[in-house]
mmCIF file of C-alpha atoms in Angstrom:
data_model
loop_
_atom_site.group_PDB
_atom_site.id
_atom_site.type_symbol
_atom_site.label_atom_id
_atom_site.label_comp_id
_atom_site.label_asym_id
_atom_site.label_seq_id
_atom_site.Cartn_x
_atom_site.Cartn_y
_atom_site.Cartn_z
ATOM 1 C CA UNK A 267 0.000 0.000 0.000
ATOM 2 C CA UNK A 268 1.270 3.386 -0.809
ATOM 3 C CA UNK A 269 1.933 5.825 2.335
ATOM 4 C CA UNK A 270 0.308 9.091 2.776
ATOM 5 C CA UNK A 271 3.918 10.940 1.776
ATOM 6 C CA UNK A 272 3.826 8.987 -1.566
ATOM 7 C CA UNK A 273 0.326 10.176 -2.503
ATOM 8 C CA UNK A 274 0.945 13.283 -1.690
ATOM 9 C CA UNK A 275 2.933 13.665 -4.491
ATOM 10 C CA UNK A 276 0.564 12.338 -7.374
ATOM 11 C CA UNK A 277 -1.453 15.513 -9.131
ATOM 12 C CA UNK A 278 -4.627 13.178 -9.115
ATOM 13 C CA UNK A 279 -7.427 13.726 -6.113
ATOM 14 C CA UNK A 280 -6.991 11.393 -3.500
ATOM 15 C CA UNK A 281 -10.034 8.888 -2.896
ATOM 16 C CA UNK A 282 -11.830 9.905 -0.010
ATOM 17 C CA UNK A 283 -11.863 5.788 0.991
ATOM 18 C CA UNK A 284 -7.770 6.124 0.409
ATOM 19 C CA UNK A 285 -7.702 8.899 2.923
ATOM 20 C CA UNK A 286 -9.541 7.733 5.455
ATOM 21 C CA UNK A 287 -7.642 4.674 5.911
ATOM 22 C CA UNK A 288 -4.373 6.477 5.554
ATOM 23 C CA UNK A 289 -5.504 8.846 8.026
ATOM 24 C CA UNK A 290 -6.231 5.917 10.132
ATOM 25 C CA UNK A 291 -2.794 4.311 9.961
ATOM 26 C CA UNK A 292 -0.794 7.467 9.691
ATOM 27 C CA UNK A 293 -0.910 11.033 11.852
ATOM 28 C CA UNK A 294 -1.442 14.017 9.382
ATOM 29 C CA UNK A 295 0.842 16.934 10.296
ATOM 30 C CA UNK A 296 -0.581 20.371 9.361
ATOM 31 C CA UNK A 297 1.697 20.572 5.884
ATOM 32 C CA UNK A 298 0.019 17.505 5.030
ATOM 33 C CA UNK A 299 -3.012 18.742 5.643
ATOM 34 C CA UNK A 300 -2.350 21.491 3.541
ATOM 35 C CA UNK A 301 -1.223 19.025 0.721
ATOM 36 C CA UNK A 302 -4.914 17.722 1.532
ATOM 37 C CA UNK A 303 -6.761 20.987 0.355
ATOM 38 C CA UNK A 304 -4.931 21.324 -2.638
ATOM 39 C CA UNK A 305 -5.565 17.920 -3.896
ATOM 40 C CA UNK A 306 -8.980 17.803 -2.909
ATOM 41 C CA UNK A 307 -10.470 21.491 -3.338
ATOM 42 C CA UNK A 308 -10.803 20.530 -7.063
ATOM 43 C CA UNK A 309 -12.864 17.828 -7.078
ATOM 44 C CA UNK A 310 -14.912 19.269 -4.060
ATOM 45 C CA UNK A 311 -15.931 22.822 -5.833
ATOM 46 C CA UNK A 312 -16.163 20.604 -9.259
ATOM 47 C CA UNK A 313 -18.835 18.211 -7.190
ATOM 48 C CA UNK A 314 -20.203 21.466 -5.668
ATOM 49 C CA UNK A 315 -20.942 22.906 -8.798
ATOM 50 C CA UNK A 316 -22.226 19.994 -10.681
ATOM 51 C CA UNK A 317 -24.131 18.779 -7.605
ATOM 52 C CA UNK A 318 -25.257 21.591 -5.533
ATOM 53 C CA UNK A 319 -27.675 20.630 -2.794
ATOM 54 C CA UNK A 320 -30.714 22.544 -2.218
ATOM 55 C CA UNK A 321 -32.851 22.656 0.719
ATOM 56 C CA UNK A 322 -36.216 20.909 -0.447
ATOM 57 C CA UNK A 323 -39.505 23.062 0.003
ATOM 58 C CA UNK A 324 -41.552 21.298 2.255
ATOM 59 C CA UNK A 325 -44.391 22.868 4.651
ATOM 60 C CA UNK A 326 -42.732 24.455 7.953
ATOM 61 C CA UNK A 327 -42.305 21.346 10.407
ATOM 62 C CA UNK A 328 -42.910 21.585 14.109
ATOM 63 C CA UNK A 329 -39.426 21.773 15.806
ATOM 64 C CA UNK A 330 -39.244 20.099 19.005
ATOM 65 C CA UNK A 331 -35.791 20.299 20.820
ATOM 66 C CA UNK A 332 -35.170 17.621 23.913
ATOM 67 C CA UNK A 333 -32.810 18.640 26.391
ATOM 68 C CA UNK A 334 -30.893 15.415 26.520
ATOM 69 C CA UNK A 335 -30.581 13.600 30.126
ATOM 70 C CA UNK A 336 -26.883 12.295 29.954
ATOM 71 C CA UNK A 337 -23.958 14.101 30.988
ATOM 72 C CA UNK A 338 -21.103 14.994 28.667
ATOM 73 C CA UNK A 339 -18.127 13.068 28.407
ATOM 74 C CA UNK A 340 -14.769 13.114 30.521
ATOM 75 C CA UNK A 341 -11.739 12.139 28.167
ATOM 76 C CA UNK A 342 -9.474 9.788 30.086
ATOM 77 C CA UNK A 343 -6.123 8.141 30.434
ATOM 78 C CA UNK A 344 -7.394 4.289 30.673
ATOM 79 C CA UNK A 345 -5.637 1.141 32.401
ATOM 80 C CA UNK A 346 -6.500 -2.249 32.642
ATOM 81 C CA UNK A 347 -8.868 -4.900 34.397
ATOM 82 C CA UNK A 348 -10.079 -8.743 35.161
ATOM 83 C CA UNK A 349 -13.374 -9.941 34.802
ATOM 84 C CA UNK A 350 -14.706 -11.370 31.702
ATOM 85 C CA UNK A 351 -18.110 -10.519 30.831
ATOM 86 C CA UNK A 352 -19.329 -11.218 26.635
ATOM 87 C CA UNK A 353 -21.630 -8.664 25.418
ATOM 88 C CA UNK A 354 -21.401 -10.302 22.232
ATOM 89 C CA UNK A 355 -21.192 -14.203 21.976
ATOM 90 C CA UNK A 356 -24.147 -16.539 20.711
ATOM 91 C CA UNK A 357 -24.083 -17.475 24.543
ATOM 92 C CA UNK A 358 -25.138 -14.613 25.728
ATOM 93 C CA UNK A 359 -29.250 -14.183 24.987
ATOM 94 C CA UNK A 360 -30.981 -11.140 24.444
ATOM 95 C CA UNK A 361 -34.082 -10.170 26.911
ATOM 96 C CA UNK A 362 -36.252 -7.494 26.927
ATOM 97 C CA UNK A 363 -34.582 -3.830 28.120
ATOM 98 C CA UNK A 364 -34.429 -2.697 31.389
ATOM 99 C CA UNK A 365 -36.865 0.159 32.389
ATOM 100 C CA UNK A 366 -34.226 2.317 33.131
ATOM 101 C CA UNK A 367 -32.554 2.539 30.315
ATOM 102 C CA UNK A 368 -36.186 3.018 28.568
ATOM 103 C CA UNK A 369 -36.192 6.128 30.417
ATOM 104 C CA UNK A 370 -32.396 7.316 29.571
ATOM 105 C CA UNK A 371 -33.468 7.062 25.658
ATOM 106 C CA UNK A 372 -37.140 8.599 26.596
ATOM 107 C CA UNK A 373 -38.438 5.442 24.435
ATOM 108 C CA UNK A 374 -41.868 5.623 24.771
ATOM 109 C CA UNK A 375 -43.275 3.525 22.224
ATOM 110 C CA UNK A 376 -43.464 0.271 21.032
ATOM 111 C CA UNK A 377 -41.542 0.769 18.045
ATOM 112 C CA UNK A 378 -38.892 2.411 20.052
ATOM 113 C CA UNK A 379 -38.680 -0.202 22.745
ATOM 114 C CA UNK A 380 -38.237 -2.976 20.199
ATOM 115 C CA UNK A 381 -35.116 -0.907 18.810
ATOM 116 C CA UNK A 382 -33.605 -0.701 21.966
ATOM 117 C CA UNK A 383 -34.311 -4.348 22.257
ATOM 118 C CA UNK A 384 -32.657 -5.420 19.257
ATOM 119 C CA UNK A 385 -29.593 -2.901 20.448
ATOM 120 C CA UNK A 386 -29.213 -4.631 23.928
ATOM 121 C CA UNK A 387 -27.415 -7.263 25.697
ATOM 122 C CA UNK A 388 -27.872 -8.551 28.976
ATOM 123 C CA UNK A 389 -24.514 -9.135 31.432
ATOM 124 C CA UNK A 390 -25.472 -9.974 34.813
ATOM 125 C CA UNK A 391 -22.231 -9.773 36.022
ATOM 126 C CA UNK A 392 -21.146 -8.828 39.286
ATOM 127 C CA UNK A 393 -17.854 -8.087 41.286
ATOM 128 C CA UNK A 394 -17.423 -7.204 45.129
ATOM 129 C CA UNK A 395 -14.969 -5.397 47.031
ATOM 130 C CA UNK A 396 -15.277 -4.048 50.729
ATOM 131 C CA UNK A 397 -18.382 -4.977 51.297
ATOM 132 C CA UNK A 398 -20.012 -3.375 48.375
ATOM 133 C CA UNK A 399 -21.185 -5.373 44.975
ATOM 134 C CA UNK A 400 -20.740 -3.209 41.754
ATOM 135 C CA UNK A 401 -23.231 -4.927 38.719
ATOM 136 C CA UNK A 402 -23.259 -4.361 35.038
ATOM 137 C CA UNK A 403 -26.417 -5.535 34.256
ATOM 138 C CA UNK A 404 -27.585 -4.686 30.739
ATOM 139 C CA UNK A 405 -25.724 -2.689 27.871
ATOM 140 C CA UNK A 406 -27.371 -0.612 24.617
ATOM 141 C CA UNK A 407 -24.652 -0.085 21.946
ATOM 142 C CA UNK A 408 -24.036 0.849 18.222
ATOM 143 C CA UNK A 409 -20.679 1.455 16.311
ATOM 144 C CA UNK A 410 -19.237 4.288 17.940
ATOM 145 C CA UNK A 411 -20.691 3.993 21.661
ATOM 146 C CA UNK A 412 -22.134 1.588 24.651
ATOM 147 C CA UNK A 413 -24.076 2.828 27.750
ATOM 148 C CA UNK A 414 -24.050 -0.147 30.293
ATOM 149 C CA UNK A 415 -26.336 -0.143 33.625
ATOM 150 C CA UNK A 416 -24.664 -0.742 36.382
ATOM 151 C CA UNK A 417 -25.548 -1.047 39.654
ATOM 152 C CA UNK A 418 -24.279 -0.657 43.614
ATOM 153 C CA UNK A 419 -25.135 -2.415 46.609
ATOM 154 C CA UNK A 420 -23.960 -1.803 49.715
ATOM 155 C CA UNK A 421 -23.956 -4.046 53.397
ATOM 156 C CA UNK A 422 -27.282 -3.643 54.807
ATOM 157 C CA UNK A 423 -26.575 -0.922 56.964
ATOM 158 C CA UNK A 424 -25.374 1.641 54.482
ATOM 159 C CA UNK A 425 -27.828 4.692 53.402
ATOM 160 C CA UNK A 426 -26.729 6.001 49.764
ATOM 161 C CA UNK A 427 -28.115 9.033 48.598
ATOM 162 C CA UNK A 428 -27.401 9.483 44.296
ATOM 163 C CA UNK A 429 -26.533 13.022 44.357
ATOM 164 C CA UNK A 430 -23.430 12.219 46.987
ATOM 165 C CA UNK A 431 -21.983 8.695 46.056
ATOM 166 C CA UNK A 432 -19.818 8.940 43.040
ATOM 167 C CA UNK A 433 -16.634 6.640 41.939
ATOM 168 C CA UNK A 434 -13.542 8.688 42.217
ATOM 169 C CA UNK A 435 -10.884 6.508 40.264
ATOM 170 C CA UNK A 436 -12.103 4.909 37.019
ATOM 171 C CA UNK A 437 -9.774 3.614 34.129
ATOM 172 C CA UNK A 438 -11.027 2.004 30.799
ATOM 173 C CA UNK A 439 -9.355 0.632 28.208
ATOM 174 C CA UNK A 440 -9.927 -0.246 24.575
ATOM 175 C CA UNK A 441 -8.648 -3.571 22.759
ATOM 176 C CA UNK A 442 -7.713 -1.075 19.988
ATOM 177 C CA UNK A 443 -6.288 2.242 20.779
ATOM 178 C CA UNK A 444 -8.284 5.021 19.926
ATOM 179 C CA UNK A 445 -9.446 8.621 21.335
ATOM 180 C CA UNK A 446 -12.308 7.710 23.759
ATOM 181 C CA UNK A 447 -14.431 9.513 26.495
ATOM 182 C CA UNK A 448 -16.615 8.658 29.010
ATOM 183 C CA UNK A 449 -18.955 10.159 31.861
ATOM 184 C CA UNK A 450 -21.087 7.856 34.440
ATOM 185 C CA UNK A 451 -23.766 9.597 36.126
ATOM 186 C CA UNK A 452 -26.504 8.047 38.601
ATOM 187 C CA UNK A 453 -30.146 7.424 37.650
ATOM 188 C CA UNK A 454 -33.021 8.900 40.107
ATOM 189 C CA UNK A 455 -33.392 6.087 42.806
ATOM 190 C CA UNK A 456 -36.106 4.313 43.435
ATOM 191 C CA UNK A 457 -36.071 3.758 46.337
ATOM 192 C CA UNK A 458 -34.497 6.835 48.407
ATOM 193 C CA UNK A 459 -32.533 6.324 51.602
ATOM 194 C CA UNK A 460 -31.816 2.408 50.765
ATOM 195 C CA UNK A 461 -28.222 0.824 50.034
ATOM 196 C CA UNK A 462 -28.740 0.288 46.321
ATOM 197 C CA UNK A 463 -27.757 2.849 43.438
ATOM 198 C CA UNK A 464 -28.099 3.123 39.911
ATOM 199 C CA UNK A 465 -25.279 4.332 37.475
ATOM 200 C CA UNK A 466 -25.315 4.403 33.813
ATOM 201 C CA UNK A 467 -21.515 4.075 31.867
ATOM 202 C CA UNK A 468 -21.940 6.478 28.811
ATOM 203 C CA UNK A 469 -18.694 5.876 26.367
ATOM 204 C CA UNK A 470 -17.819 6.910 23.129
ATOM 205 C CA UNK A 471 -14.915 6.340 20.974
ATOM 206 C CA UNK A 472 -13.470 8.247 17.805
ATOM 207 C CA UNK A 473 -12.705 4.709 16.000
ATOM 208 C CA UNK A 474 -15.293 1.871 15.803
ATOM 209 C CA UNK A 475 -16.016 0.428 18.981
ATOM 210 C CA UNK A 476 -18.254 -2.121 17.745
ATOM 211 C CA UNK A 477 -16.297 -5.916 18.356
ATOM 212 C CA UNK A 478 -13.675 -4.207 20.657
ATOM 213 C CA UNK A 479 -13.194 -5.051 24.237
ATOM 214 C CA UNK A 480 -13.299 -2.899 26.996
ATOM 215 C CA UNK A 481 -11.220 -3.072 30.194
ATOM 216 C CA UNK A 482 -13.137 -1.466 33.205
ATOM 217 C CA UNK A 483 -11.995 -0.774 36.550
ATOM 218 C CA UNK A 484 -13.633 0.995 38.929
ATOM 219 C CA UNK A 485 -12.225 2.488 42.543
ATOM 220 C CA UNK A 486 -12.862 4.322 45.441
ATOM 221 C CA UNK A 487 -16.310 4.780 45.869
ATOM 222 C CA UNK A 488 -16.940 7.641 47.936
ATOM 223 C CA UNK A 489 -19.569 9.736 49.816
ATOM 224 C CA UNK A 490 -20.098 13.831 49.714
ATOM 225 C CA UNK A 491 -20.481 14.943 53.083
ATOM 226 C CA UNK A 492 -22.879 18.406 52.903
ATOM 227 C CA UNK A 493 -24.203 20.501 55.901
ATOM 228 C CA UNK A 494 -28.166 21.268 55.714
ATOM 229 C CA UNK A 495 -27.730 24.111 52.930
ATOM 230 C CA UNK A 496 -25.889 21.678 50.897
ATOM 231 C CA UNK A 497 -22.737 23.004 50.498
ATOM 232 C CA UNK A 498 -19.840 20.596 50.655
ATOM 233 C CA UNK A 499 -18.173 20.213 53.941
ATOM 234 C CA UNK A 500 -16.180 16.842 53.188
ATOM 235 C CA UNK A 501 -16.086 13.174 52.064
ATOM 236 C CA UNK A 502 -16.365 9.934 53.212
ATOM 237 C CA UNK A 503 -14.354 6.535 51.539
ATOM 238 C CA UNK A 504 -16.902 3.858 51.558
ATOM 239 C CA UNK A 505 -15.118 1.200 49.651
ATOM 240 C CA UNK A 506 -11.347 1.301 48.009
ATOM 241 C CA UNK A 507 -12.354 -1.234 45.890
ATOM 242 C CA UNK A 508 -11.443 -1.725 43.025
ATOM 243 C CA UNK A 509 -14.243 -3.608 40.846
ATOM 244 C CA UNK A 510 -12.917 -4.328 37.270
ATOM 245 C CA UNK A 511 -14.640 -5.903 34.107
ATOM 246 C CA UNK A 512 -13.829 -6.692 30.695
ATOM 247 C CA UNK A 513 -16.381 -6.040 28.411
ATOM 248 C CA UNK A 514 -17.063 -6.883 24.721
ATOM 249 C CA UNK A 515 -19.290 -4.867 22.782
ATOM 250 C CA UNK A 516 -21.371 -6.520 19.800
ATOM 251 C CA UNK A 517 -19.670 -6.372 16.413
ATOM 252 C CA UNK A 518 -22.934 -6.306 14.876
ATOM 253 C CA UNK A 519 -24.631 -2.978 15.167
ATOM 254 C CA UNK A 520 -27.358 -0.603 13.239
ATOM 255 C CA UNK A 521 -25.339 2.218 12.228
ATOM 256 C CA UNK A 522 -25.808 3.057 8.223
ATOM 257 C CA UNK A 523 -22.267 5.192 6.862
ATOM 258 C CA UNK A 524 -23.139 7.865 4.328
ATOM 259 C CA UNK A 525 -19.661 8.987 2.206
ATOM 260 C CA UNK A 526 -20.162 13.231 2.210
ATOM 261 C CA UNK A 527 -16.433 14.524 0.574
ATOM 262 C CA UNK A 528 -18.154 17.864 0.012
ATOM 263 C CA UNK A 529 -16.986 21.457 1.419
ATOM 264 C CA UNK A 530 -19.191 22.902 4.217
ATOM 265 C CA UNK A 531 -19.036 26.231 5.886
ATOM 266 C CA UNK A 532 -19.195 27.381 9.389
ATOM 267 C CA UNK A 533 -19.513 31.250 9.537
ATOM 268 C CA UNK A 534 -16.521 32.406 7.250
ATOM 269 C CA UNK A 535 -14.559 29.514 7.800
ATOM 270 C CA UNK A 536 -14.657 26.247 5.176
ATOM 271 C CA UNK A 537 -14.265 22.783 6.235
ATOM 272 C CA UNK A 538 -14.614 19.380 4.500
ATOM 273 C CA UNK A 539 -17.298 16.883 5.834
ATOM 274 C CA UNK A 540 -15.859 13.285 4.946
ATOM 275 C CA UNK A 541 -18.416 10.709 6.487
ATOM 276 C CA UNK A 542 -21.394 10.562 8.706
ATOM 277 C CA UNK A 543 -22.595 7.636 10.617
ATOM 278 C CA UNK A 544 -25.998 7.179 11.992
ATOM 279 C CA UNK A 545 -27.553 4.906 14.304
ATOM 280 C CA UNK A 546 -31.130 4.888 16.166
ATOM 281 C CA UNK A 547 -29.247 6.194 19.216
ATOM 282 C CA UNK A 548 -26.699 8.857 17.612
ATOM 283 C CA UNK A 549 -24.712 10.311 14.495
ATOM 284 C CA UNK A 550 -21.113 11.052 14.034
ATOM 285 C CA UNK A 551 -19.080 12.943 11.538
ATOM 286 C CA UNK A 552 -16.159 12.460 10.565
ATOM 287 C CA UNK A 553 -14.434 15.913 9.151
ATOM 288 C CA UNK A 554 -10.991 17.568 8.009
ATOM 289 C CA UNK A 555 -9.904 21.145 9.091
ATOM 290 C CA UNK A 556 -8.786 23.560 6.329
ATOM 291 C CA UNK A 557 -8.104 26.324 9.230
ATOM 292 C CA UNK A 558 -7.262 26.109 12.871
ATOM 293 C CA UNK A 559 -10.283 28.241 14.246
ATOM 294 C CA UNK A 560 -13.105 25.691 12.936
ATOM 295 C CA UNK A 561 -12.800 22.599 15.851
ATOM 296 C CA UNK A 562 -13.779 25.300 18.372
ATOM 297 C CA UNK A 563 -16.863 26.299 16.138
ATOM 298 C CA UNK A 564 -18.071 23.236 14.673
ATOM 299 C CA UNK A 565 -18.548 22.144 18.903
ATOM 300 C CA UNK A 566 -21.880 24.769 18.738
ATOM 301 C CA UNK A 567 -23.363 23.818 15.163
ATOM 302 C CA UNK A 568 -26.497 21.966 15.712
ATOM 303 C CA UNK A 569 -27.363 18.996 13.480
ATOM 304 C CA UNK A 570 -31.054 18.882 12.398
ATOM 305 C CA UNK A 571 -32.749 15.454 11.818
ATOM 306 C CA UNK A 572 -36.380 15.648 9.652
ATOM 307 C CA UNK A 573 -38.781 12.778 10.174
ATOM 308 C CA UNK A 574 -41.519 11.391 8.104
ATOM 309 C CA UNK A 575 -44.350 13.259 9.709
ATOM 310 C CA UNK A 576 -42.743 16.355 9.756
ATOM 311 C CA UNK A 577 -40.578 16.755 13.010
ATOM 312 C CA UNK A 578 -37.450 18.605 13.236
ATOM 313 C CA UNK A 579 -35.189 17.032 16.055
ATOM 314 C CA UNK A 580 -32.344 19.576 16.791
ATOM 315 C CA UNK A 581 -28.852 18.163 18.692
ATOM 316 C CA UNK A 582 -25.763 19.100 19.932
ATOM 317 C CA UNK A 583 -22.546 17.769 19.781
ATOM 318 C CA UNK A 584 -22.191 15.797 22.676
ATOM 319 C CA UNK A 585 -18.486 14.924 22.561
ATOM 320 C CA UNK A 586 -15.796 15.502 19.647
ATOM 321 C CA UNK A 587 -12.082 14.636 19.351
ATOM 322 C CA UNK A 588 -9.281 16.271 17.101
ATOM 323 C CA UNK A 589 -5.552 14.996 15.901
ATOM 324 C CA UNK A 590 -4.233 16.225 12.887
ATOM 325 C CA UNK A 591 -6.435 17.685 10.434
ATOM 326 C CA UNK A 592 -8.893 15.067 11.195
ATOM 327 C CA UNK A 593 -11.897 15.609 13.499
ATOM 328 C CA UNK A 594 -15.000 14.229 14.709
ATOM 329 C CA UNK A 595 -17.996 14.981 16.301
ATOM 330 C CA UNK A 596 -20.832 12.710 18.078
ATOM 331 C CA UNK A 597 -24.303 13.509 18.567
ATOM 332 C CA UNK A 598 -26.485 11.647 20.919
ATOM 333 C CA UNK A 599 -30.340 11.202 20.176
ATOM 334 C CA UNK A 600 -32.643 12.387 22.802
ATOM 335 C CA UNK A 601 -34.796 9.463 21.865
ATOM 336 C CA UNK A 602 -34.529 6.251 19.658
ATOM 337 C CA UNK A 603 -35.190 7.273 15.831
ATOM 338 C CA UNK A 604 -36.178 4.838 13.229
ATOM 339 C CA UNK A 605 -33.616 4.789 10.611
ATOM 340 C CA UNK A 606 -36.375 4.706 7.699
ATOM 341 C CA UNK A 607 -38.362 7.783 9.287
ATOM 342 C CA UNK A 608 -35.719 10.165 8.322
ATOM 343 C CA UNK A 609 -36.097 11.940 4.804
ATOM 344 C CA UNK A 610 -33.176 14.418 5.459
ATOM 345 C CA UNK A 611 -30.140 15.380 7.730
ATOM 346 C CA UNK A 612 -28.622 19.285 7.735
ATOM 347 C CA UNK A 613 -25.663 20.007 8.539
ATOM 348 C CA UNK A 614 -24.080 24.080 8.546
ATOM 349 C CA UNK A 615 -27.517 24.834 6.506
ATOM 350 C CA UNK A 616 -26.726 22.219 3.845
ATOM 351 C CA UNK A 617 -29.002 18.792 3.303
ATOM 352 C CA UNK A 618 -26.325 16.007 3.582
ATOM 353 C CA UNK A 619 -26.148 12.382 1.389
ATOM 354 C CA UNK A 620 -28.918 10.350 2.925
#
């Protein structure tokens, strides 16, 4: 295979299916990325002209914009961990998805509900440390991220409130190296002033994750201590732990890849949009900078989903990741869509390929 220094010196346009996977293998300095733009910006403004997407009249739709319930993500330095648990072998059967998660991905219908079903795996694994029992139950994934249920018990005794207890050390690691972010944040409890806690794992990674294992290890689970105006006074260890897992997330997912290789705009500054991904849960695009000042900016443009019936859904980026000239940029669904309810995606006020 050629290397990314050798095509750089052909006068043809590089393949946007050769780039990727030499962008993949190989970093991309900012002289390359340069030597990028000039190769390309022909065939882009040539496939601009010749194919120049217009916004389809269609009667206004009602826009509805869901403030989405999980946290954003906390990039991390990972390590490694113990446990084996298959998300993804024939032995492992699929049941019916946990309530909770039902209410992380607002699905409210049956339609929705049998996505998530089809996206889910049960685990029903379970680890202990100091007297406390730290269970990932059931995970939801797709190709670029997994949210896993997990749960904490504690000895009888113990009273944990979820707006103090929190895990203060956690390290995960990916079978294939990647950037990566997480966040885990606790789900309303059911039952208040008991020793049981829910948590969901939210991660995402730049790369596929689909079919890659995941080393988890959590530690030090600890306690907020707050006076009666809840200000934060202190904290209490409750278990060093740690609690580790290895996890394997399904190689077969529901995410659809769209090729783009067309120059977009963000205010005054251009940008080429390479790839998108989309799932039921999320989308993804995959993009190269043509100036420094666009990663900062793209972070605030909204993408715009149209459905069937007329419904706008509006989201943010919820996590994005830059190296090189190459960046990307994740967008999590407020609720499950159905892939074949979307008639159009925009993107910096242009439709994309859909």
């Amino acid at each position: 295979m050629s290397s990314m220094n050798d095509l750089m010196e052909l006068e043809n346009v590089i393949e946007p299916q050769k780039l990727e996977e030499l962008a993949r293998s190989e970093p991309m300095d900012a002289i390359t990325g340069q030597r990028i733009q000039q190769l390309t910006m022909e065939k882009i403004r040539a496939a601009q002209h010749t194919q120049s997407v217009q916004m389809e009249t269609k009667p206004s739709a009602e826009r509805k914009i869901k403030t989405q319930r999980r946290g954003r993500r906390i990039l991390a330095a990972l390590a490694a961990c113990a446990l084996i648990i298959s998300l993804g072998t024939a032995a492992v059967a699929r049941f019916s998805t946990d309530e909770r998660l039902l209410e992380v991905f607002h699905a409210d219908s049956q339609s929705q509900i049998a996505q998530l079903n089809e996206m889910s795996v049960q685990i029903g694994q379970s680890c202990q440390a100091d007297g406390y029992t730290v269970t990932l139950q059931q995970a939801i994934s797709d190709r670029h991220n997994t949210w896993v249920l997990m749960e904490v018990e504690g000895p009888a005794e113990a009273v944990l409130d979820e707006d103090l207890v929190y895990f203060q050390d956690t390290h995960i690691q990916m079978e294939k190296l990647s950037g990566h972010g997480y966040t885990i944040y606790p789900l309303p409890d059911a039952v208040p002033g008991d020793n049981k806690l829910s948590y969901i794992l939210d991660f995402s990674a730049r790369n596929q994750l689909a079919g890659q294992k995941l080393q988890l290890q959590l530690g030090r689970l600890t306690e907020n201590i707050v006076d009666e105006t809840q200000s934060l006074i202190g904290f209490n260890l409750l278990a060093e732990g740690p609690w580790k897992f290895e996890l394997e997330v399904p190689k077969q997912d529901s995410t659809v890849s769209m090729w783009q290789w067309r120059l977009l705009r963000s205010g005054e500054t251009d940008f080429l949009l390479c790839r998108m991904d989309v799932s039921p849960l999320s989308a993804s695009l995959e993009t190269i900078k043509l100036e420094r000042s666009i990663y900062m900016r793209l972070q605030k443009e909204p993408l715009q989903v149209y459905l069937q019936d007329g419904t706008c859904l509006e989201f943010t980026c919820s996590s994005s990741g830059s190296g090189g000239v190459r960046m990307q940029y994740q967008y999590e669904f407020s609720v499950p869509v159905q892939l074949n309810e979307i008639v159009r995606i925009v993107y910096c006020g242009q439709e994309l390929n859909w």
